[in-house]
mmCIF file of C-alpha atoms in Angstrom:
data_model
loop_
_atom_site.group_PDB
_atom_site.id
_atom_site.type_symbol
_atom_site.label_atom_id
_atom_site.label_comp_id
_atom_site.label_asym_id
_atom_site.label_seq_id
_atom_site.Cartn_x
_atom_site.Cartn_y
_atom_site.Cartn_z
ATOM 1 C CA MET A 1 -14.799 67.563 10.389
ATOM 2 C CA ALA A 2 -16.227 66.205 13.114
ATOM 3 C CA LEU A 3 -17.731 63.835 10.363
ATOM 4 C CA VAL A 4 -15.316 63.208 8.300
ATOM 5 C CA ARG A 5 -12.882 62.168 10.925
ATOM 6 C CA TRP A 6 -16.463 59.892 11.764
ATOM 7 C CA GLY A 7 -16.944 58.723 8.292
ATOM 8 C CA LEU A 8 -13.228 57.648 7.745
ATOM 9 C CA ARG A 9 -13.171 55.136 11.272
ATOM 10 C CA ARG A 10 -15.998 53.711 9.370
ATOM 11 C CA GLN A 11 -14.141 53.218 6.588
ATOM 12 C CA ASN A 12 -11.121 52.117 8.309
ATOM 13 C CA PHE A 13 -13.431 49.762 10.524
ATOM 14 C CA HIS A 14 -15.073 48.269 7.369
ATOM 15 C CA LEU A 15 -11.656 47.926 5.336
ATOM 16 C CA LEU A 16 -10.371 45.625 9.010
ATOM 17 C CA ARG A 17 -14.233 44.080 8.971
ATOM 18 C CA ARG A 18 -13.461 42.307 5.505
ATOM 19 C CA ARG A 19 -9.954 41.669 5.998
ATOM 20 C CA ARG A 20 -10.310 39.638 9.140
ATOM 21 C CA VAL A 21 -13.506 38.006 7.140
ATOM 22 C CA LEU A 22 -10.785 37.410 4.107
ATOM 23 C CA LEU A 23 -8.515 35.708 6.438
ATOM 24 C CA LEU A 24 -11.089 33.665 8.271
ATOM 25 C CA LYS A 25 -12.957 32.694 4.886
ATOM 26 C CA LEU A 26 -8.803 31.450 3.794
ATOM 27 C CA THR A 27 -8.073 29.898 7.135
ATOM 28 C CA VAL A 28 -11.170 27.226 6.776
ATOM 29 C CA VAL A 29 -10.950 26.565 3.612
ATOM 30 C CA VAL A 30 -7.210 26.289 3.993
ATOM 31 C CA ILE A 31 -7.874 23.912 6.707
ATOM 32 C CA SER A 32 -10.695 22.017 5.667
ATOM 33 C CA VAL A 33 -8.543 20.771 2.219
ATOM 34 C CA LEU A 34 -5.654 19.845 4.513
ATOM 35 C CA LEU A 35 -7.815 17.044 6.394
ATOM 36 C CA PHE A 36 -9.477 15.635 3.524
ATOM 37 C CA CYS A 37 -6.222 15.948 1.731
ATOM 38 C CA GLU A 38 -4.163 14.252 4.499
ATOM 39 C CA TYR A 39 -7.260 12.292 6.823
ATOM 40 C CA PHE A 40 -10.374 12.046 5.164
ATOM 41 C CA ILE A 41 -9.988 10.684 2.175
ATOM 42 C CA TYR A 42 -8.231 7.269 3.702
ATOM 43 C CA TYR A 43 -11.477 7.033 5.742
ATOM 44 C CA LEU A 44 -13.529 7.271 2.785
ATOM 45 C CA VAL A 45 -11.603 5.471 0.353
ATOM 46 C CA LEU A 46 -11.093 2.407 3.090
ATOM 47 C CA PHE A 47 -14.636 2.330 4.221
ATOM 48 C CA ARG A 48 -15.890 1.016 0.606
ATOM 49 C CA CYS A 49 -13.129 -2.148 1.244
ATOM 50 C CA HIS A 50 -15.203 -5.588 2.945
ATOM 51 C CA TRP A 51 -13.687 -8.343 3.867
ATOM 52 C CA PRO A 52 -14.387 -11.382 1.077
ATOM 53 C CA GLU A 53 -16.536 -15.098 2.302
ATOM 54 C CA VAL A 54 -15.642 -17.459 2.800
ATOM 55 C CA LYS A 55 -18.554 -20.272 1.551
ATOM 56 C CA MET A 56 -17.576 -23.696 3.414
ATOM 57 C CA PRO A 57 -20.265 -26.193 5.248
ATOM 58 C CA ALA A 58 -19.829 -26.402 8.951
ATOM 59 C CA ARG A 59 -17.799 -29.463 10.562
ATOM 60 C CA GLY A 60 -19.939 -30.738 13.139
ATOM 61 C CA GLY A 61 -22.302 -28.037 13.556
ATOM 62 C CA ARG A 62 -19.187 -25.876 14.487
ATOM 63 C CA GLN A 63 -17.905 -23.527 11.835
ATOM 64 C CA GLU A 64 -14.077 -23.452 11.343
ATOM 65 C CA PRO A 65 -12.426 -20.107 12.119
ATOM 66 C CA VAL A 66 -11.420 -17.848 8.986
ATOM 67 C CA LEU A 67 -8.162 -16.112 8.904
ATOM 68 C CA LYS A 68 -7.651 -12.594 8.407
ATOM 69 C CA ALA A 69 -4.816 -11.326 6.402
ATOM 70 C CA MET A 70 -4.182 -8.334 4.616
ATOM 71 C CA PHE A 71 -1.216 -8.880 1.847
ATOM 72 C CA LEU A 72 0.556 -5.507 0.600
ATOM 73 C CA ALA A 73 4.441 -4.742 -0.737
ATOM 74 C CA ASP A 74 6.771 -3.071 -2.116
ATOM 75 C CA THR A 75 6.990 0.263 -0.067
ATOM 76 C CA HIS A 76 10.301 1.503 -0.561
ATOM 77 C CA LEU A 77 11.320 2.854 2.040
ATOM 78 C CA LEU A 78 13.419 6.105 0.780
ATOM 79 C CA GLY A 79 16.854 6.258 2.128
ATOM 80 C CA GLU A 80 20.037 8.553 3.136
ATOM 81 C CA ILE A 81 22.109 7.953 -0.556
ATOM 82 C CA ARG A 82 18.917 8.954 -3.731
ATOM 83 C CA GLY A 83 16.224 9.616 -1.040
ATOM 84 C CA HIS A 84 14.831 13.402 -1.093
ATOM 85 C CA TRP A 85 12.861 14.822 2.339
ATOM 86 C CA LEU A 86 10.329 15.762 0.035
ATOM 87 C CA ASP A 87 9.159 12.539 -1.181
ATOM 88 C CA LYS A 88 10.417 11.200 1.865
ATOM 89 C CA LEU A 89 7.535 12.984 3.868
ATOM 90 C CA ARG A 90 5.012 12.758 0.828
ATOM 91 C CA ARG A 91 4.928 8.642 0.171
ATOM 92 C CA GLU A 92 5.547 7.777 3.602
ATOM 93 C CA TRP A 93 2.839 9.336 5.276
ATOM 94 C CA GLN A 94 0.297 7.987 2.722
ATOM 95 C CA MET A 95 1.422 4.848 3.651
ATOM 96 C CA GLU A 96 1.644 5.685 7.464
ATOM 97 C CA ARG A 97 -2.019 6.663 7.468
ATOM 98 C CA ALA A 98 -3.304 4.244 4.764
ATOM 99 C CA PHE A 99 -2.291 1.160 6.861
ATOM 100 C CA GLN A 100 -2.952 2.534 9.945
ATOM 101 C CA THR A 101 -6.701 3.740 8.919
ATOM 102 C CA ALA A 102 -6.601 0.347 7.296
ATOM 103 C CA LEU A 103 -5.893 -1.839 10.653
ATOM 104 C CA TRP A 104 -8.868 0.456 12.047
ATOM 105 C CA LEU A 105 -11.421 0.224 10.167
ATOM 106 C CA LEU A 106 -10.293 -3.605 8.815
ATOM 107 C CA GLN A 107 -8.887 -4.937 11.707
ATOM 108 C CA PRO A 108 -6.767 -7.712 9.972
ATOM 109 C CA GLU A 109 -4.804 -10.300 12.657
ATOM 110 C CA VAL A 110 -2.403 -10.804 10.724
ATOM 111 C CA VAL A 111 -0.033 -8.409 8.156
ATOM 112 C CA PHE A 112 2.085 -9.472 5.406
ATOM 113 C CA ILE A 113 4.326 -7.554 4.058
ATOM 114 C CA LEU A 114 5.776 -9.483 0.462
ATOM 115 C CA GLY A 115 9.652 -7.466 0.017
ATOM 116 C CA ASP A 116 11.375 -4.039 -0.695
ATOM 117 C CA VAL A 117 10.800 -2.727 2.593
ATOM 118 C CA PHE A 118 13.653 -0.762 2.043
ATOM 119 C CA ASP A 119 14.426 1.014 -0.766
ATOM 120 C CA GLU A 120 18.340 1.126 -0.410
ATOM 121 C CA GLY A 121 19.281 -1.531 2.020
ATOM 122 C CA LYS A 122 22.057 -3.152 0.028
ATOM 123 C CA TRP A 123 24.041 -0.350 0.305
ATOM 124 C CA SER A 124 22.947 0.932 3.873
ATOM 125 C CA SER A 125 25.293 1.282 6.346
ATOM 126 C CA ALA A 126 24.314 -0.182 9.924
ATOM 127 C CA GLN A 127 23.079 3.603 11.200
ATOM 128 C CA ALA A 128 21.249 4.324 8.414
ATOM 129 C CA TRP A 129 19.731 1.004 8.177
ATOM 130 C CA ALA A 130 18.913 1.564 12.351
ATOM 131 C CA ASP A 131 17.521 4.483 10.716
ATOM 132 C CA ASP A 132 15.500 3.106 8.138
ATOM 133 C CA LEU A 133 13.852 0.662 10.594
ATOM 134 C CA HIS A 134 13.228 2.907 13.674
ATOM 135 C CA ARG A 135 11.004 4.733 10.803
ATOM 136 C CA PHE A 136 9.235 1.157 9.395
ATOM 137 C CA GLN A 137 8.424 0.391 13.116
ATOM 138 C CA ARG A 138 7.152 3.830 13.769
ATOM 139 C CA MET A 139 5.121 3.938 10.286
ATOM 140 C CA PHE A 140 3.590 0.014 10.492
ATOM 141 C CA ARG A 141 3.450 0.630 14.105
ATOM 142 C CA HIS A 142 0.066 -1.310 15.434
ATOM 143 C CA GLY A 143 -0.782 -3.643 19.076
ATOM 144 C CA SER A 144 -0.352 -6.137 19.781
ATOM 145 C CA HIS A 145 -3.707 -8.450 19.118
ATOM 146 C CA VAL A 146 -1.900 -7.785 14.895
ATOM 147 C CA GLN A 147 1.006 -10.044 13.374
ATOM 148 C CA LEU A 148 3.163 -8.441 11.152
ATOM 149 C CA LYS A 149 5.076 -10.372 9.698
ATOM 150 C CA VAL A 150 7.678 -9.725 6.148
ATOM 151 C CA VAL A 151 8.923 -11.604 3.547
ATOM 152 C CA ILE A 152 12.712 -10.023 2.192
ATOM 153 C CA GLY A 153 12.668 -7.982 -1.089
ATOM 154 C CA ASN A 154 16.177 -8.183 -3.106
ATOM 155 C CA HIS A 155 16.158 -4.092 -2.484
ATOM 156 C CA ASP A 156 16.242 -4.960 1.203
ATOM 157 C CA ILE A 157 19.405 -7.428 1.075
ATOM 158 C CA GLY A 158 20.468 -7.520 -2.350
ATOM 159 C CA PHE A 159 19.592 -9.304 -5.372
ATOM 160 C CA HIS A 160 21.898 -12.233 -4.687
ATOM 161 C CA TYR A 161 23.226 -12.813 -0.760
ATOM 162 C CA HIS A 162 0.621 -23.003 7.431
ATOM 163 C CA PHE A 163 1.851 -19.557 5.171
ATOM 164 C CA VAL A 164 5.343 -20.583 3.425
ATOM 165 C CA MET A 165 7.195 -17.162 3.634
ATOM 166 C CA VAL A 166 10.373 -17.763 1.221
ATOM 167 C CA ASN A 167 12.975 -15.953 0.625
ATOM 168 C CA SER A 168 12.902 -15.741 -3.624
ATOM 169 C CA VAL A 169 16.009 -13.626 -3.207
ATOM 170 C CA ALA A 170 17.986 -17.079 -2.236
ATOM 171 C CA MET A 171 16.428 -18.816 -5.061
ATOM 172 C CA GLU A 172 19.023 -18.572 -7.047
ATOM 173 C CA GLY A 173 19.977 -21.995 -7.338
ATOM 174 C CA ASP A 174 24.198 -20.844 -7.661
ATOM 175 C CA GLY A 175 25.098 -23.406 -4.455
ATOM 176 C CA CYS A 176 25.640 -19.611 -1.881
ATOM 177 C CA THR A 177 25.227 -19.770 1.244
ATOM 178 C CA ILE A 178 21.978 -18.650 1.894
ATOM 179 C CA CYS A 179 20.898 -20.664 -0.753
ATOM 180 C CA SER A 180 21.268 -24.133 0.265
ATOM 181 C CA GLU A 181 20.120 -23.562 3.093
ATOM 182 C CA ALA A 182 16.684 -21.619 2.174
ATOM 183 C CA GLU A 183 16.805 -24.875 -0.255
ATOM 184 C CA ALA A 184 17.294 -27.465 2.701
ATOM 185 C CA GLU A 185 15.038 -25.790 4.720
ATOM 186 C CA LEU A 186 12.197 -26.065 1.772
ATOM 187 C CA ARG A 187 12.995 -29.653 0.753
ATOM 188 C CA GLU A 188 12.565 -30.251 4.531
ATOM 189 C CA ILE A 189 9.149 -28.787 4.462
ATOM 190 C CA SER A 190 8.393 -30.802 1.532
ATOM 191 C CA ARG A 191 8.883 -33.743 3.317
ATOM 192 C CA LYS A 192 6.828 -32.780 6.730
ATOM 193 C CA LEU A 193 4.183 -31.883 3.778
ATOM 194 C CA ASN A 194 3.822 -34.654 1.858
ATOM 195 C CA CYS A 195 4.083 -36.903 5.204
ATOM 196 C CA SER A 196 0.642 -35.098 6.518
ATOM 197 C CA GLN A 197 -0.587 -36.100 3.292
ATOM 198 C CA GLU A 198 0.143 -39.402 3.832
ATOM 199 C CA GLN A 199 2.459 -39.236 0.159
ATOM 200 C CA VAL A 200 4.933 -40.941 1.518
ATOM 201 C CA GLN A 201 3.193 -43.926 2.994
ATOM 202 C CA GLY A 202 5.474 -47.159 4.632
ATOM 203 C CA SER A 203 8.595 -44.728 4.288
ATOM 204 C CA SER A 204 10.746 -44.466 6.974
ATOM 205 C CA GLN A 205 11.432 -40.902 7.377
ATOM 206 C CA CYS A 206 7.737 -40.062 7.598
ATOM 207 C CA ASP A 207 8.273 -42.736 11.122
ATOM 208 C CA HIS A 208 7.764 -40.614 14.717
ATOM 209 C CA GLU A 209 6.470 -37.626 12.071
ATOM 210 C CA PRO A 210 4.278 -35.632 13.915
ATOM 211 C CA ARG A 211 1.631 -34.781 11.964
ATOM 212 C CA LEU A 212 0.381 -31.085 10.502
ATOM 213 C CA PRO A 213 -2.669 -30.211 9.813
ATOM 214 C CA LEU A 214 -4.588 -31.297 6.302
ATOM 215 C CA SER A 215 -4.041 -27.694 4.379
ATOM 216 C CA ALA A 216 -2.427 -27.246 1.311
ATOM 217 C CA PRO A 217 0.315 -23.903 2.368
ATOM 218 C CA VAL A 218 -0.199 -20.902 0.531
ATOM 219 C CA LEU A 219 2.959 -19.643 -0.135
ATOM 220 C CA LEU A 220 4.142 -15.823 -0.431
ATOM 221 C CA GLN A 221 7.544 -14.778 -1.702
ATOM 222 C CA HIS A 222 8.851 -11.406 -2.813
ATOM 223 C CA TYR A 223 9.605 -12.698 -6.444
ATOM 224 C CA PRO A 224 6.601 -13.519 -8.862
ATOM 225 C CA LEU A 225 7.403 -17.180 -9.769
ATOM 226 C CA TYR A 226 8.459 -17.536 -13.583
ATOM 227 C CA ARG A 227 6.277 -16.486 -16.387
ATOM 228 C CA ALA A 228 7.074 -14.607 -19.944
ATOM 229 C CA SER A 229 6.188 -11.618 -19.075
ATOM 230 C CA ASP A 230 2.739 -9.216 -17.950
ATOM 231 C CA ALA A 231 0.662 -9.670 -21.839
ATOM 232 C CA ASN A 232 -1.549 -12.091 -20.433
ATOM 233 C CA CYS A 233 -2.286 -9.492 -16.607
ATOM 234 C CA SER A 234 -5.042 -6.826 -17.226
ATOM 235 C CA GLY A 235 -7.277 -4.300 -14.982
ATOM 236 C CA GLU A 236 -6.730 -0.549 -13.344
ATOM 237 C CA ASP A 237 -3.610 -1.744 -11.793
ATOM 238 C CA ALA A 238 -2.014 -3.580 -14.355
ATOM 239 C CA ALA A 239 1.062 -2.909 -16.319
ATOM 240 C CA PRO A 240 1.261 -0.270 -18.180
ATOM 241 C CA PRO A 241 -0.159 -1.831 -22.015
ATOM 242 C CA GLU A 242 2.672 -0.881 -23.871
ATOM 243 C CA GLU A 243 5.230 -2.600 -20.746
ATOM 244 C CA ARG A 244 3.209 -6.030 -20.505
ATOM 245 C CA SER A 245 4.864 -7.832 -23.860
ATOM 246 C CA VAL A 246 8.405 -7.072 -22.724
ATOM 247 C CA PRO A 247 9.697 -10.279 -21.488
ATOM 248 C CA PHE A 248 10.637 -10.471 -17.827
ATOM 249 C CA GLU A 249 14.713 -11.803 -16.551
ATOM 250 C CA GLU A 250 15.374 -14.704 -15.455
ATOM 251 C CA LYS A 251 16.267 -13.914 -11.950
ATOM 252 C CA TYR A 252 16.179 -10.109 -12.285
ATOM 253 C CA ASP A 253 12.404 -9.897 -13.140
ATOM 254 C CA VAL A 254 11.035 -13.257 -11.845
ATOM 255 C CA LEU A 255 12.350 -16.212 -10.225
ATOM 256 C CA SER A 256 13.898 -19.031 -12.865
ATOM 257 C CA ARG A 257 12.268 -21.284 -14.439
ATOM 258 C CA GLU A 258 14.122 -24.296 -12.246
ATOM 259 C CA ALA A 259 13.326 -22.561 -8.889
ATOM 260 C CA SER A 260 9.583 -21.680 -10.214
ATOM 261 C CA GLN A 261 9.662 -25.608 -10.486
ATOM 262 C CA LYS A 262 11.251 -26.857 -7.094
ATOM 263 C CA LEU A 263 8.586 -24.335 -5.553
ATOM 264 C CA LEU A 264 5.566 -25.943 -7.540
ATOM 265 C CA TRP A 265 6.850 -29.159 -6.809
ATOM 266 C CA TRP A 266 8.097 -29.367 -3.395
ATOM 267 C CA LEU A 267 5.741 -27.187 -1.567
ATOM 268 C CA ARG A 268 2.252 -28.310 -3.731
ATOM 269 C CA PRO A 269 0.489 -24.661 -2.860
ATOM 270 C CA ARG A 270 -3.096 -23.750 -3.198
ATOM 271 C CA LEU A 271 -2.270 -20.461 -3.454
ATOM 272 C CA ILE A 272 0.556 -18.063 -4.449
ATOM 273 C CA LEU A 273 1.172 -13.951 -3.343
ATOM 274 C CA SER A 274 4.035 -12.466 -4.629
ATOM 275 C CA GLY A 275 5.160 -8.163 -5.091
ATOM 276 C CA HIS A 276 8.411 -6.873 -6.997
ATOM 277 C CA THR A 277 6.331 -5.515 -10.591
ATOM 278 C CA HIS A 278 4.826 -3.007 -8.070
ATOM 279 C CA SER A 279 1.654 -3.468 -10.879
ATOM 280 C CA ALA A 280 -1.323 -6.369 -10.530
ATOM 281 C CA CYS A 281 -0.919 -9.619 -12.490
ATOM 282 C CA GLU A 282 -2.601 -13.022 -12.158
ATOM 283 C CA VAL A 283 -0.995 -16.334 -13.412
ATOM 284 C CA LEU A 284 -2.337 -20.328 -12.677
ATOM 285 C CA HIS A 285 0.895 -21.996 -12.902
ATOM 286 C CA PRO A 286 1.164 -25.347 -14.335
ATOM 287 C CA GLY A 287 -0.749 -27.652 -11.638
ATOM 288 C CA GLY A 288 -3.890 -25.208 -11.009
ATOM 289 C CA ALA A 289 -1.595 -23.293 -8.272
ATOM 290 C CA PRO A 290 -3.146 -19.614 -9.501
ATOM 291 C CA GLU A 291 -0.619 -16.761 -7.855
ATOM 292 C CA VAL A 292 -1.781 -13.704 -7.340
ATOM 293 C CA SER A 293 0.860 -10.382 -7.803
ATOM 294 C CA VAL A 294 0.207 -7.181 -5.809
ATOM 295 C CA PRO A 295 1.125 -3.834 -6.596
ATOM 296 C CA SER A 296 2.999 -1.495 -4.731
ATOM 297 C CA PHE A 297 1.676 0.200 -1.678
ATOM 298 C CA SER A 298 3.740 3.686 -2.888
ATOM 299 C CA TRP A 299 3.216 6.597 -4.541
ATOM 300 C CA ARG A 300 6.220 6.457 -4.661
ATOM 301 C CA ASN A 301 5.481 3.159 -7.202
ATOM 302 C CA ARG A 302 1.702 3.651 -8.874
ATOM 303 C CA ASN A 303 -0.552 6.491 -8.705
ATOM 304 C CA ASN A 304 -3.082 3.563 -7.905
ATOM 305 C CA PRO A 305 -1.930 1.852 -5.261
ATOM 306 C CA SER A 306 -3.495 -1.550 -3.284
ATOM 307 C CA PHE A 307 -4.128 -3.919 -1.166
ATOM 308 C CA ILE A 308 -5.584 -8.102 -1.151
ATOM 309 C CA MET A 309 -7.859 -9.278 1.569
ATOM 310 C CA GLY A 310 -7.890 -12.698 2.267
ATOM 311 C CA SER A 311 -10.110 -14.565 4.644
ATOM 312 C CA LEU A 312 -9.038 -18.079 4.446
ATOM 313 C CA THR A 313 -9.156 -21.147 5.941
ATOM 314 C CA SER A 314 -7.878 -25.009 6.662
ATOM 315 C CA ARG A 315 -8.891 -25.727 3.134
ATOM 316 C CA ASP A 316 -10.035 -22.956 1.472
ATOM 317 C CA TYR A 317 -9.847 -19.057 0.324
ATOM 318 C CA ALA A 318 -11.424 -16.171 -0.772
ATOM 319 C CA LEU A 319 -9.063 -13.142 -1.570
ATOM 320 C CA SER A 320 -10.725 -8.984 -2.632
ATOM 321 C CA LYS A 321 -8.677 -6.286 -3.888
ATOM 322 C CA CYS A 322 -8.965 -3.012 -2.185
ATOM 323 C CA TYR A 323 -7.652 0.290 -3.482
ATOM 324 C CA LEU A 324 -5.826 3.282 -1.768
ATOM 325 C CA PRO A 325 -6.818 7.292 -2.454
ATOM 326 C CA CYS A 326 -5.077 8.137 -6.438
ATOM 327 C CA GLU A 327 -2.515 10.866 -6.092
ATOM 328 C CA ASP A 328 -4.041 12.534 -8.984
ATOM 329 C CA THR A 329 -6.641 13.109 -7.046
ATOM 330 C CA VAL A 330 -5.157 14.443 -4.132
ATOM 331 C CA LEU A 331 -3.100 16.633 -6.344
ATOM 332 C CA THR A 332 -6.069 17.393 -8.223
ATOM 333 C CA THR A 333 -7.996 18.446 -5.132
ATOM 334 C CA TYR A 334 -5.299 20.229 -3.507
ATOM 335 C CA CYS A 335 -5.072 22.868 -7.786
ATOM 336 C CA ALA A 336 -8.575 23.277 -7.601
ATOM 337 C CA ALA A 337 -8.208 24.543 -3.568
ATOM 338 C CA ALA A 338 -5.466 26.970 -4.629
ATOM 339 C CA ALA A 339 -7.687 28.511 -7.485
ATOM 340 C CA PHE A 340 -10.548 28.304 -5.252
ATOM 341 C CA LEU A 341 -8.129 30.253 -3.511
ATOM 342 C CA LEU A 342 -6.609 32.725 -5.619
ATOM 343 C CA VAL A 343 -10.194 33.787 -7.021
ATOM 344 C CA LEU A 344 -11.405 35.037 -3.532
ATOM 345 C CA ILE A 345 -8.376 36.467 -2.932
ATOM 346 C CA LEU A 346 -9.517 38.254 -6.366
ATOM 347 C CA ALA A 347 -13.047 39.186 -5.644
ATOM 348 C CA HIS A 348 -11.775 40.495 -2.344
ATOM 349 C CA PHE A 349 -9.868 43.307 -3.421
ATOM 350 C CA GLU A 350 -12.227 43.378 -6.590
ATOM 351 C CA ARG A 351 -8.985 42.613 -8.879
ATOM 352 C CA LEU A 352 -11.225 40.238 -10.913
ATOM 353 C CA PRO A 353 -11.781 40.189 -14.848
ATOM 354 C CA SER A 354 -15.120 42.419 -15.194
ATOM 355 C CA SER A 355 -17.476 39.814 -16.468
ATOM 356 C CA PHE A 356 -16.136 37.699 -13.936
ATOM 357 C CA LEU A 357 -16.734 39.324 -11.055
ATOM 358 C CA PHE A 358 -19.930 40.506 -12.145
ATOM 359 C CA GLY A 359 -20.993 36.744 -12.254
ATOM 360 C CA TRP A 360 -19.328 36.174 -8.769
ATOM 361 C CA LYS A 361 -21.606 38.840 -6.908
ATOM 362 C CA LEU A 362 -24.444 37.576 -9.135
ATOM 363 C CA CYS A 363 -24.087 33.968 -7.177
ATOM 364 C CA ARG A 364 -23.224 35.464 -3.197
ATOM 365 C CA SER A 365 -26.837 37.658 -3.773
ATOM 366 C CA HIS A 366 -28.191 34.600 -4.863
ATOM 367 C CA LEU A 367 -26.564 32.501 -2.404
ATOM 368 C CA ARG A 368 -27.602 35.100 0.180
ATOM 369 C CA ARG A 369 -31.209 34.770 -0.879
#
C-alpha cells in the first residue's frame, strides 16, 4: 500500500513538473514574441537606415554644415468620433515606437510633419482637440536638441478655411480670410527672396532690404502641387497600380493649376516635399523643381509606412527613404507564434495526430543530442 501511495505521489510530482515546464515555455514564447513585435523589430528595421551624403566642395578650407532633417506625413491620429479604441491603441503605439526609435538611432536635428497630424480636427470640440493634442505631444515627444515643425493639413482644419512651410489648405484662391493672408505673406517672402538674389536690381522696393542667404528655398506643404494623376509614379510604396491612372481633382487631391504656378513662380524652390496622397511619388515640375510626395507614417493608411531622411546645405541636398516595419510582418509573426503555442500545448497533452506526434518526438530527441 505504501508503494502505491509513493507511486501516486511520484506520478503527481511529474505531472506538476511537466505543467510548470509547459507554463514556463509558454511564458517565454509569449514574452519573446511581444518584445520582438512591439520593440525590437523597430530597431532591427530602422538600423538599416542611414543619412544620405551630400557631395560638395569645401569652401575656404571649411566644410559647409549639413542639416539632418526627417520628413514624415499623414499620421492621422484618430479622434473620439471615428476612432475605435483598438485601432487607436495599435496604430498609435506603432507610430510612437517608430518615431522614438528613429530619434534614438538617427539623431535628426529637425523633424517636419507634412500635415494631417489629426484625423478629425475639422470636427473636434475644444476638449476633444485638447485631448488629441496631448496624445500627439506624448507620442512625438522629443528633446530640446530636436526641433519639431508641423504643416497644416486638410484633416487638421478642414478643406477650406530657409524652409518655406505653406498652409496649402489656404491656397483655394477664393479670397477667404486665411487665403488672402497666406497669399500676402507668400508675396512678401517672394519679394525678399528676389531682392536677395538681386533679380530686381535697381528697384526701390529692395532699398534697405536685408539680404537673405543666397539659397533657393525648400517648399514644405501638405497638398501636392498639381499633377493629373499618379500614372508616372513607381516604387514599392507608390499607389496601387489600379489607382495610379485615376485622375486627381484640383483643390481636393492636389492644388489647383493656378495655385501651383503661383508657388513655383513666387518661391522658385529647389525642392518640394508634400503629403496627402499617402503614397510615394516623384515629379519634375516646369522649371526643373522636383517634388517628392512622402507616404503616410501610419499602418492605418498603408502596410509599409516610411519617411524621408534629408541631408541639406544652403546649395545642395540628398534624400533617402527609411521604411518602417510592415504590418503584415508583425501579424505573420504573431500568427506563427500562436500556431507554435498550439502545437506545444497539443503535444504536451498528446492530442496531436500520431504521425505528427512521431515527428515532434523525433525532433525533440534530435535536439537533445
